Amino acid sequence: MRARIGHHVDLTALSRSVDVDWISQALAATGKASVRRRKLPAEQVVWLVIALALYRHQSIADVAAHLSLALPDEVNPDIAKSALTQARQRLGQAPLAQLFAICAACWDERHQNGRAWRGLTRYAVDGSTLRTSDSEENRAHFGAQSYTSGVVASYPQLRLLTLTALATHLVRDAVFGAYDTNEMLYAKSLVDQVPDHSLTVFDKGFFSASLLLRLQTQGTQRHWLIPAKANCVWERLDQTPGDYRVRMKVSPQARQAEPGLPASWEARAIETTTRHGKKRILLTSLMDTKAYPAKDIVHQYEERWRIETSYRELKQELLGSELTLRSGTPETVCQEVWGALLAYNLVRLEMAEIAVEAEVPPTQLSFTATLHYLRQEWGWMAIEAPGKIPAHLVRLRNRLGDLLLSTKRGRSCPRVVKTLPRKYDQRTVSALK
C-alpha cells in the first residue's frame, strides 16, 4: 500500500533550512523569477519539485494539494494537473541546479567545522545510474546501456557522479548526463569543485594521471587517495617496508591528449590487508609520513565504503525503490534529479544538526529513521499552532537522538560480478525433455 500524506504540510517546516533569499537568487540568476502574479509562482514550484522527491509515491497533484502550494483564488480555488506540469516546464532545471549549488556549499562548510582530519576536509567521488521514463526525447538525450550481443536496455539511463563529504554524507557537488559519456569526463568537471585543504578518496576505476594530477596541481593542498590497479607499473624509489614512494610513467596516449602532462609522476604507496585477507596497495599524494601516518590513511579509505550507501538511500529510501524517474522530458528529468539531491541533503542536514546536539558523528544516525520522522513531523506541524512548531522540532531531534546506530555498518558480503545478459535463451532441463 502506498503511503498518503496525512495533512497539509506547512512550508515553514520544510523551508526553515533554506534561506528564501537563496531561492530568489537562484531564480533571478537563471531568469526564472515570476514577473506577473501567478497562481503557482516560481518560488512555489521550486518547493513542489523538492517535495516530489520527499513524497515519491504521491502524484504531482496530491503533493501540490497537500503542501497548499497554489495561491488562494476565490474565483477558481482548484488548480488543473496540466497547470502543474506547465509550471514545472516553465521553471526548467537551471534554478534547481543553482539552488543546489548554493545550499550544498553552505551546508557542507557549516558542518565541516571540527570534523577535518589533520587539517583536511574529506570527500569521496562515486558514481551510479538512474533510469528515466522511455520517451523518444529521453532516449535521444541520455542514451541507454547496450550489451555485446547488440541488445539495448529497455529504458534510457543517465549517469550520475557525486562529491560527498565523508564526515556528514552531505553531497557537496554533483554532475550527471548522458549514459554513454565516460565517467572520467564527468569526474574531471567534478574535481574542479573540490575545496582547498582537502583529501578526496576515489575507487580504482578513477585511476588516471590526468584526473589525479588535475586535482593535485590546481588549488591549494588538494590531495587524493586511490587503490592501485593490479596492472599498475612503477619504479620504487625507496625500500621502506609497506610504505614507500613510487614513480609512474604517464602514457603516451594521455600526453598526446593533454600535452601539459609530465612524463612521469610520483606518489606514496601503502600496503595493507583487507578484513577478508586480500592484499591491497593504496596510492596517495600525501607524501609526509609523519604528518599523515599510513594507518590513518588506510582508515580514510575504509570510510569511503560507507559513501556507497548514499546511493542506496537516495534510490531506495528517498525515491521509494521506484525503478524509473517520473519525468518525461530531458529538461524535467534533470530538474527532478536536482530536486532529489536537494531533498536528500535536507535530510542529511537535519542528521548533521542532530548529531551536533547529541555530540555524535552524523554517520551514526539512521537515514531511514530520520526520513520517516521528518515526514511524520512535517505533517503534524501543519495542524498545530505556529507557536508549537519549535517544541515539535525539539521532540523530533530527541527521538532521533535515541536512534543511533549501535555499531558501524560495514560491507556484509563481498562484491560479486553480475552475470552478463546471454545472447541466446538458456535452456532448462524441462525444455530438453
Short mmCIF file of C-alpha atoms in Angstrom, two decimals:
data_model
loop_
_atom_site.label_atom_id
_atom_site.label_comp_id
_atom_site.label_asym_id
_atom_site.label_seq_id
_atom_site.Cartn_x
_atom_site.Cartn_y
_atom_site.Cartn_z
CA MET A 1 0.00 0.00 0.00
CA ARG A 2 1.27 3.43 -0.88
CA ALA A 3 1.52 5.89 1.97
CA ARG A 4 -0.56 9.03 1.81
CA ILE A 5 0.31 12.46 3.13
CA GLY A 6 -2.00 12.76 6.09
CA HIS A 7 -2.21 16.54 6.46
CA HIS A 8 -1.42 19.76 4.73
CA VAL A 9 2.29 20.34 5.27
CA ASP A 10 3.42 23.75 6.44
CA LEU A 11 6.18 25.04 4.16
CA THR A 12 7.67 26.80 7.18
CA ALA A 13 8.70 23.39 8.47
CA LEU A 14 10.11 22.35 5.12
CA SER A 15 11.90 25.57 4.30
CA ARG A 16 13.46 26.62 7.59
CA SER A 17 16.87 25.31 6.41
CA VAL A 18 16.70 27.04 3.03
CA ASP A 19 17.07 30.81 3.09
CA VAL A 20 14.31 32.36 0.96
CA ASP A 21 16.92 34.73 -0.44
CA TRP A 22 18.76 31.71 -1.90
CA ILE A 23 15.66 30.76 -3.88
CA SER A 24 15.21 34.34 -5.08
CA GLN A 25 18.88 34.48 -6.02
CA ALA A 26 18.67 31.22 -7.96
CA LEU A 27 15.55 32.33 -9.82
CA ALA A 28 16.99 35.75 -10.63
CA ALA A 29 20.33 34.34 -11.79
CA THR A 30 18.58 31.99 -14.21
CA GLY A 31 15.93 34.46 -15.37
CA LYS A 32 13.05 32.39 -13.97
CA ALA A 33 11.61 34.76 -11.36
CA SER A 34 7.85 35.26 -11.73
CA VAL A 35 7.24 38.70 -13.25
CA ARG A 36 3.44 38.63 -13.07
CA ARG A 37 1.26 37.21 -10.33
CA ARG A 38 0.59 33.53 -10.99
CA LYS A 39 -1.50 31.08 -9.05
CA LEU A 40 1.61 28.89 -8.85
CA PRO A 41 4.64 31.26 -8.77
CA ALA A 42 8.18 30.06 -9.44
CA GLU A 43 9.10 30.07 -5.73
CA GLN A 44 6.32 27.57 -5.01
CA VAL A 45 7.26 25.38 -7.98
CA VAL A 46 10.79 25.06 -6.59
CA TRP A 47 9.33 23.56 -3.41
CA LEU A 48 7.00 21.38 -5.44
CA VAL A 49 9.97 19.76 -7.21
CA ILE A 50 11.76 19.12 -3.90
CA ALA A 51 8.57 17.75 -2.31
CA LEU A 52 8.05 15.36 -5.25
CA ALA A 53 11.25 13.64 -4.11
CA LEU A 54 10.31 13.65 -0.43
CA TYR A 55 6.87 12.18 -1.19
CA ARG A 56 7.86 9.95 -4.09
CA HIS A 57 4.72 7.79 -4.16
CA GLN A 58 2.33 10.73 -4.42
CA SER A 59 1.06 12.19 -7.67
CA ILE A 60 2.09 15.73 -8.54
CA ALA A 61 -1.49 16.91 -7.93
CA ASP A 62 -1.60 15.29 -4.47
CA VAL A 63 1.72 16.81 -3.45
CA ALA A 64 0.68 20.28 -4.61
CA ALA A 65 -2.63 20.00 -2.78
CA HIS A 66 -1.21 18.72 0.50
CA LEU A 67 1.54 21.33 0.50
CA SER A 68 -1.01 24.07 -0.25
CA LEU A 69 1.37 25.40 -2.90
CA ALA A 70 -1.14 27.26 -5.04
CA LEU A 71 -2.01 30.80 -4.01
CA PRO A 72 -5.63 31.28 -2.88
CA ASP A 73 -8.08 32.19 -5.64
CA GLU A 74 -11.72 32.83 -4.69
CA VAL A 75 -12.92 32.52 -8.29
CA ASN A 76 -11.13 29.27 -9.13
CA PRO A 77 -9.78 27.55 -5.99
CA ASP A 78 -8.60 24.42 -7.81
CA ILE A 79 -5.54 24.06 -9.99
CA ALA A 80 -5.50 21.78 -13.03
CA LYS A 81 -2.97 18.95 -13.30
CA SER A 82 -1.87 20.34 -16.66
CA ALA A 83 -1.07 23.66 -14.97
CA LEU A 84 1.30 21.86 -12.59
CA THR A 85 3.08 20.20 -15.49
CA GLN A 86 3.31 23.50 -17.36
CA ALA A 87 4.65 25.21 -14.24
CA ARG A 88 7.47 22.64 -13.99
CA GLN A 89 8.28 23.03 -17.68
CA ARG A 90 8.26 26.82 -17.34
CA LEU A 91 10.69 26.65 -14.40
CA GLY A 92 13.19 24.28 -16.04
CA GLN A 93 16.22 22.76 -14.34
CA ALA A 94 18.57 25.77 -14.05
CA PRO A 95 17.08 27.30 -10.85
CA LEU A 96 17.18 23.93 -9.08
CA ALA A 97 20.80 23.40 -10.13
CA GLN A 98 21.70 26.90 -8.91
CA LEU A 99 19.86 26.45 -5.63
CA PHE A 100 21.54 23.08 -5.04
CA ALA A 101 24.98 24.62 -5.55
CA ILE A 102 24.24 27.43 -3.07
CA CYS A 103 22.74 25.16 -0.41
CA ALA A 104 25.28 22.36 -0.76
CA ALA A 105 28.30 24.63 -0.34
CA CYS A 106 26.79 26.48 2.65
CA TRP A 107 25.59 23.34 4.47
CA ASP A 108 28.84 21.46 3.88
CA GLU A 109 31.01 24.33 5.12
CA ARG A 110 28.77 24.75 8.17
CA HIS A 111 29.23 21.14 9.22
CA GLN A 112 32.88 20.68 8.30
CA ASN A 113 33.93 22.72 11.34
CA GLY A 114 35.60 20.41 13.84
CA ARG A 115 35.33 17.39 11.54
CA ALA A 116 38.52 17.83 9.49
CA TRP A 117 41.16 15.10 9.54
CA ARG A 118 44.63 16.51 10.23
CA GLY A 119 43.57 19.85 8.78
CA LEU A 120 41.93 18.33 5.68
CA THR A 121 38.24 18.07 4.89
CA ARG A 122 37.42 14.68 3.43
CA TYR A 123 35.36 13.80 0.36
CA ALA A 124 34.66 10.82 -1.85
CA VAL A 125 33.78 10.62 -5.54
CA ASP A 126 31.40 7.87 -6.58
CA GLY A 127 29.07 7.15 -9.47
CA SER A 128 25.76 5.44 -10.22
CA THR A 129 22.96 5.42 -12.79
CA LEU A 130 19.28 6.38 -12.76
CA ARG A 131 16.65 5.08 -15.15
CA THR A 132 14.35 7.54 -16.93
CA SER A 133 10.95 7.03 -18.49
CA ASP A 134 11.10 5.61 -22.01
CA SER A 135 10.37 8.51 -24.33
CA GLU A 136 11.99 9.35 -27.67
CA GLU A 137 13.38 12.57 -26.21
CA ASN A 138 14.92 10.85 -23.18
CA ARG A 139 16.42 8.07 -25.29
CA ALA A 140 17.95 10.54 -27.73
CA HIS A 141 19.32 12.75 -24.95
CA PHE A 142 20.52 10.24 -22.34
CA GLY A 143 21.04 7.04 -24.34
CA ALA A 144 20.87 3.56 -22.85
CA GLN A 145 23.07 0.66 -21.89
CA SER A 146 23.95 -1.65 -24.78
CA TYR A 147 25.35 -5.17 -24.50
CA THR A 148 27.90 -7.03 -26.58
CA SER A 149 25.08 -9.04 -28.11
CA GLY A 150 23.68 -5.83 -29.60
CA VAL A 151 20.71 -5.73 -27.23
CA VAL A 152 19.89 -2.25 -25.91
CA ALA A 153 18.35 -1.67 -22.47
CA SER A 154 14.59 -1.17 -22.36
CA TYR A 155 14.84 2.20 -20.66
CA PRO A 156 17.11 5.25 -21.11
CA GLN A 157 19.60 5.86 -18.32
CA LEU A 158 21.59 8.79 -17.03
CA ARG A 159 25.00 8.64 -15.39
CA LEU A 160 25.39 10.43 -12.04
CA LEU A 161 28.58 11.30 -10.12
CA THR A 162 28.66 12.95 -6.71
CA LEU A 163 31.25 14.60 -4.47
CA THR A 164 30.18 13.58 -0.96
CA ALA A 165 31.56 14.64 2.42
CA LEU A 166 32.86 11.67 4.39
CA ALA A 167 32.05 13.30 7.74
CA THR A 168 28.35 14.00 7.10
CA HIS A 169 27.45 12.33 3.77
CA LEU A 170 26.16 15.68 2.55
CA VAL A 171 26.51 15.90 -1.24
CA ARG A 172 28.85 18.83 -1.91
CA ASP A 173 28.52 18.72 -5.71
CA ALA A 174 27.08 16.53 -8.46
CA VAL A 175 27.27 16.11 -12.21
CA PHE A 176 25.11 13.94 -14.45
CA GLY A 177 24.20 13.47 -18.08
CA ALA A 178 24.25 11.01 -20.97
CA TYR A 179 24.87 7.37 -20.08
CA ASP A 180 27.40 6.86 -22.88
CA THR A 181 29.71 9.61 -21.62
CA ASN A 182 32.72 8.16 -19.81
CA GLU A 183 32.71 8.63 -16.04
CA MET A 184 36.21 10.08 -16.25
CA LEU A 185 34.95 13.08 -18.21
CA TYR A 186 32.29 13.76 -15.61
CA ALA A 187 34.85 13.31 -12.82
CA LYS A 188 37.15 15.97 -14.28
CA SER A 189 34.45 18.62 -14.02
CA LEU A 190 33.59 17.39 -10.54
CA VAL A 191 37.14 17.60 -9.11
CA ASP A 192 37.36 21.23 -10.20
CA GLN A 193 34.85 21.96 -7.42
CA VAL A 194 36.81 20.21 -4.65
CA PRO A 195 37.65 22.73 -1.87
CA ASP A 196 41.23 23.55 -0.89
CA HIS A 197 42.87 21.77 2.07
CA SER A 198 41.07 18.52 1.39
CA LEU A 199 41.52 14.82 0.76
CA THR A 200 39.39 13.17 -1.95
CA VAL A 201 39.05 9.39 -1.99
CA PHE A 202 38.40 7.55 -5.26
CA ASP A 203 37.62 4.00 -6.30
CA LYS A 204 40.21 2.34 -8.54
CA GLY A 205 38.05 2.91 -11.61
CA PHE A 206 39.09 6.57 -11.49
CA PHE A 207 42.82 5.85 -11.63
CA SER A 208 44.16 8.34 -14.16
CA ALA A 209 47.21 10.60 -14.12
CA SER A 210 45.19 13.26 -15.92
CA LEU A 211 42.41 13.27 -13.29
CA LEU A 212 44.57 12.96 -10.17
CA LEU A 213 47.19 15.49 -11.26
CA ARG A 214 44.38 17.90 -12.22
CA LEU A 215 43.10 17.67 -8.66
CA GLN A 216 46.54 17.87 -7.07
CA THR A 217 48.02 20.76 -9.06
CA GLN A 218 45.01 23.08 -9.11
CA GLY A 219 44.12 24.83 -5.87
CA THR A 220 45.90 24.59 -2.52
CA GLN A 221 46.61 21.36 -0.62
CA ARG A 222 44.14 19.27 -2.60
CA HIS A 223 45.12 15.65 -2.04
CA TRP A 224 43.86 12.31 -3.33
CA LEU A 225 43.75 8.66 -2.24
CA ILE A 226 43.04 5.70 -4.51
CA PRO A 227 43.73 1.93 -4.64
CA ALA A 228 46.27 0.83 -7.25
CA LYS A 229 45.09 -1.34 -10.13
CA ALA A 230 46.52 -4.84 -10.45
CA ASN A 231 48.33 -3.90 -13.68
CA CYS A 232 49.95 -0.72 -12.31
CA VAL A 233 53.67 -0.46 -13.12
CA TRP A 234 56.03 1.79 -11.22
CA GLU A 235 59.60 2.34 -10.12
CA ARG A 236 60.11 2.01 -6.39
CA LEU A 237 62.10 4.97 -5.04
CA ASP A 238 62.88 3.67 -1.54
CA GLN A 239 62.85 0.35 0.30
CA THR A 240 60.76 1.24 3.37
CA PRO A 241 58.61 -1.84 4.10
CA GLY A 242 54.91 -1.32 3.42
CA ASP A 243 55.13 2.46 2.95
CA TYR A 244 57.27 3.82 0.13
CA ARG A 245 57.44 6.29 -2.75
CA VAL A 246 56.94 5.28 -6.37
CA ARG A 247 57.39 6.90 -9.76
CA MET A 248 54.98 6.12 -12.59
CA LYS A 249 55.15 6.97 -16.28
CA VAL A 250 52.34 8.89 -17.94
CA SER A 251 51.15 7.02 -21.02
CA PRO A 252 51.94 8.50 -24.48
CA GLN A 253 48.20 8.48 -25.26
CA ALA A 254 47.44 10.62 -22.20
CA ARG A 255 50.25 13.08 -23.03
CA GLN A 256 49.08 13.32 -26.62
CA ALA A 257 45.56 14.15 -25.42
CA GLU A 258 46.93 16.60 -22.81
CA PRO A 259 50.39 17.91 -23.77
CA GLY A 260 50.72 19.65 -20.41
CA LEU A 261 51.02 16.36 -18.52
CA PRO A 262 54.53 15.43 -17.25
CA ALA A 263 56.44 12.39 -18.49
CA SER A 264 56.19 10.84 -15.02
CA TRP A 265 54.61 11.46 -11.62
CA GLU A 266 55.26 10.36 -8.07
CA ALA A 267 53.00 9.01 -5.33
CA ARG A 268 53.17 7.31 -1.98
CA ALA A 269 52.31 3.60 -1.89
CA ILE A 270 50.89 2.00 1.27
CA GLU A 271 50.46 -1.78 1.50
CA THR A 272 47.51 -3.01 3.54
CA THR A 273 45.31 -6.09 4.02
CA THR A 274 41.50 -6.04 3.95
CA ARG A 275 39.44 -7.72 6.63
CA HIS A 276 38.88 -10.56 4.14
CA GLY A 277 42.63 -11.12 3.91
CA LYS A 278 43.08 -9.55 0.47
CA LYS A 279 46.26 -7.59 -0.21
CA ARG A 280 45.79 -4.02 -1.41
CA ILE A 281 48.08 -1.11 -2.25
CA LEU A 282 46.81 2.43 -1.77
CA LEU A 283 48.34 5.33 -3.68
CA THR A 284 48.15 8.88 -2.37
CA SER A 285 49.58 12.37 -2.79
CA LEU A 286 50.06 12.64 0.99
CA MET A 287 53.84 12.28 0.97
CA ASP A 288 54.62 13.38 4.55
CA THR A 289 54.78 10.13 6.56
CA LYS A 290 54.94 11.94 9.91
CA ALA A 291 52.04 14.31 9.29
CA TYR A 292 49.92 11.57 7.69
CA PRO A 293 50.63 8.11 9.20
CA ALA A 294 49.91 5.12 6.97
CA LYS A 295 47.43 3.58 9.42
CA ASP A 296 45.32 6.73 9.45
CA ILE A 297 45.34 6.94 5.66
CA VAL A 298 44.12 3.34 5.38
CA HIS A 299 41.26 4.24 7.73
CA GLN A 300 40.23 7.11 5.43
CA TYR A 301 39.89 4.69 2.53
CA GLU A 302 37.80 2.35 4.68
CA GLU A 303 35.49 5.29 5.42
CA ARG A 304 34.91 5.68 1.70
CA TRP A 305 32.94 2.42 1.51
CA ARG A 306 30.21 3.90 3.65
CA ILE A 307 29.62 6.57 0.99
CA GLU A 308 28.22 3.89 -1.32
CA THR A 309 25.19 3.61 0.96
CA SER A 310 24.24 7.18 -0.01
CA TYR A 311 23.08 5.96 -3.43
CA ARG A 312 21.04 3.23 -1.79
CA GLU A 313 19.46 5.85 0.49
CA LEU A 314 18.74 8.13 -2.46
CA LYS A 315 17.33 5.44 -4.76
CA GLN A 316 15.66 3.06 -2.32
CA GLU A 317 14.68 5.10 0.72
CA LEU A 318 14.07 8.61 -0.65
CA LEU A 319 12.77 7.62 -4.09
CA GLY A 320 10.94 4.63 -2.65
CA SER A 321 12.68 1.95 -4.75
CA GLU A 322 10.91 3.30 -7.83
CA LEU A 323 12.85 1.98 -10.81
CA THR A 324 12.13 4.91 -13.08
CA LEU A 325 12.15 8.69 -12.63
CA ARG A 326 8.72 10.19 -13.17
CA SER A 327 9.60 12.95 -15.66
CA GLY A 328 9.06 12.58 -19.40
CA THR A 329 11.46 15.10 -20.97
CA PRO A 330 15.23 15.63 -20.56
CA GLU A 331 14.71 19.08 -19.01
CA THR A 332 12.25 17.86 -16.37
CA VAL A 333 14.34 14.72 -15.72
CA CYS A 334 17.31 16.95 -14.85
CA GLN A 335 15.03 19.14 -12.76
CA GLU A 336 13.79 16.05 -10.89
CA VAL A 337 17.35 14.87 -10.17
CA TRP A 338 18.35 18.26 -8.74
CA GLY A 339 15.19 18.22 -6.62
CA ALA A 340 16.02 14.73 -5.33
CA LEU A 341 19.58 15.80 -4.45
CA LEU A 342 18.23 18.83 -2.57
CA ALA A 343 15.75 16.63 -0.69
CA TYR A 344 18.49 14.14 0.18
CA ASN A 345 20.69 16.93 1.52
CA LEU A 346 17.82 18.34 3.59
CA VAL A 347 17.56 15.01 5.40
CA ARG A 348 21.34 14.75 5.79
CA LEU A 349 21.45 18.34 7.08
CA GLU A 350 18.93 17.53 9.80
CA MET A 351 21.03 14.48 10.74
CA ALA A 352 24.16 16.63 10.96
CA GLU A 353 22.45 19.16 13.22
CA ILE A 354 21.01 16.45 15.44
CA ALA A 355 24.49 14.95 15.69
CA VAL A 356 25.90 18.26 16.92
CA GLU A 357 23.36 18.36 19.75
CA ALA A 358 23.86 14.67 20.58
CA GLU A 359 27.67 15.01 20.28
CA VAL A 360 27.97 12.01 17.98
CA PRO A 361 29.14 11.60 14.35
CA PRO A 362 26.30 12.21 11.85
CA THR A 363 27.04 8.84 10.23
CA GLN A 364 25.87 7.11 13.43
CA LEU A 365 22.28 8.17 12.77
CA SER A 366 19.86 6.16 10.66
CA PHE A 367 18.91 7.86 7.39
CA THR A 368 15.74 5.76 7.09
CA ALA A 369 14.55 6.67 10.59
CA THR A 370 15.36 10.35 10.01
CA LEU A 371 13.40 10.45 6.76
CA HIS A 372 10.45 8.67 8.36
CA TYR A 373 10.22 11.04 11.32
CA LEU A 374 10.77 14.15 9.22
CA ARG A 375 7.82 13.24 7.01
CA GLN A 376 5.73 12.49 10.09
CA GLU A 377 6.62 15.66 11.98
CA TRP A 378 6.16 17.91 8.94
CA GLY A 379 2.62 16.60 8.71
CA TRP A 380 1.88 17.26 12.38
CA MET A 381 3.39 20.76 12.26
CA ALA A 382 0.81 21.77 9.68
CA ILE A 383 -2.16 21.22 12.01
CA GLU A 384 -0.53 22.72 15.12
CA ALA A 385 -0.38 26.37 16.14
CA PRO A 386 2.82 28.07 14.88
CA GLY A 387 3.99 28.59 18.45
CA LYS A 388 4.19 24.82 18.97
CA ILE A 389 6.46 24.16 15.98
CA PRO A 390 9.73 24.66 17.95
CA ALA A 391 8.56 22.08 20.51
CA HIS A 392 7.89 19.60 17.69
CA LEU A 393 11.37 20.13 16.31
CA VAL A 394 12.89 19.51 19.74
CA ARG A 395 10.81 16.34 20.09
CA LEU A 396 11.87 15.16 16.65
CA ARG A 397 15.55 15.69 17.42
CA ASN A 398 15.27 14.00 20.78
CA ARG A 399 13.60 10.95 19.25
CA LEU A 400 16.19 10.71 16.51
CA GLY A 401 18.98 11.11 19.02
CA ASP A 402 17.77 7.87 20.61
CA LEU A 403 18.00 6.01 17.29
CA LEU A 404 21.77 5.91 16.99
CA LEU A 405 23.25 3.01 15.09
CA SER A 406 24.77 0.72 17.71
CA THR A 407 27.73 -0.33 15.58
CA LYS A 408 29.39 0.91 12.42
CA ARG A 409 27.86 -0.70 9.39
CA GLY A 410 30.29 -2.30 7.00
CA ARG A 411 30.04 -4.42 3.89
CA SER A 412 28.14 -7.55 4.95
CA CYS A 413 29.16 -9.62 1.96
CA PRO A 414 31.91 -9.49 -0.65
CA ARG A 415 31.32 -7.97 -4.06
CA VAL A 416 30.26 -10.31 -6.86
CA VAL A 417 30.42 -9.99 -10.63
CA LYS A 418 26.96 -9.85 -12.15
CA THR A 419 26.19 -12.30 -14.94
CA LEU A 420 26.04 -10.58 -18.33
CA PRO A 421 22.87 -10.96 -20.42
CA ARG A 422 23.06 -14.04 -22.64
CA LYS A 423 22.81 -13.78 -26.39
CA TYR A 424 20.56 -16.83 -26.52
CA ASP A 425 17.98 -18.09 -24.06
CA GLN A 426 19.34 -20.64 -21.62
CA ARG A 427 17.68 -23.98 -21.96
CA THR A 428 16.28 -25.60 -18.83
CA VAL A 429 16.17 -29.29 -18.06
CA SER A 430 12.40 -29.40 -18.59
CA ALA A 431 12.80 -27.82 -22.04
CA LEU A 432 15.16 -30.59 -23.14
CA LYS A 433 12.74 -33.44 -22.28
#
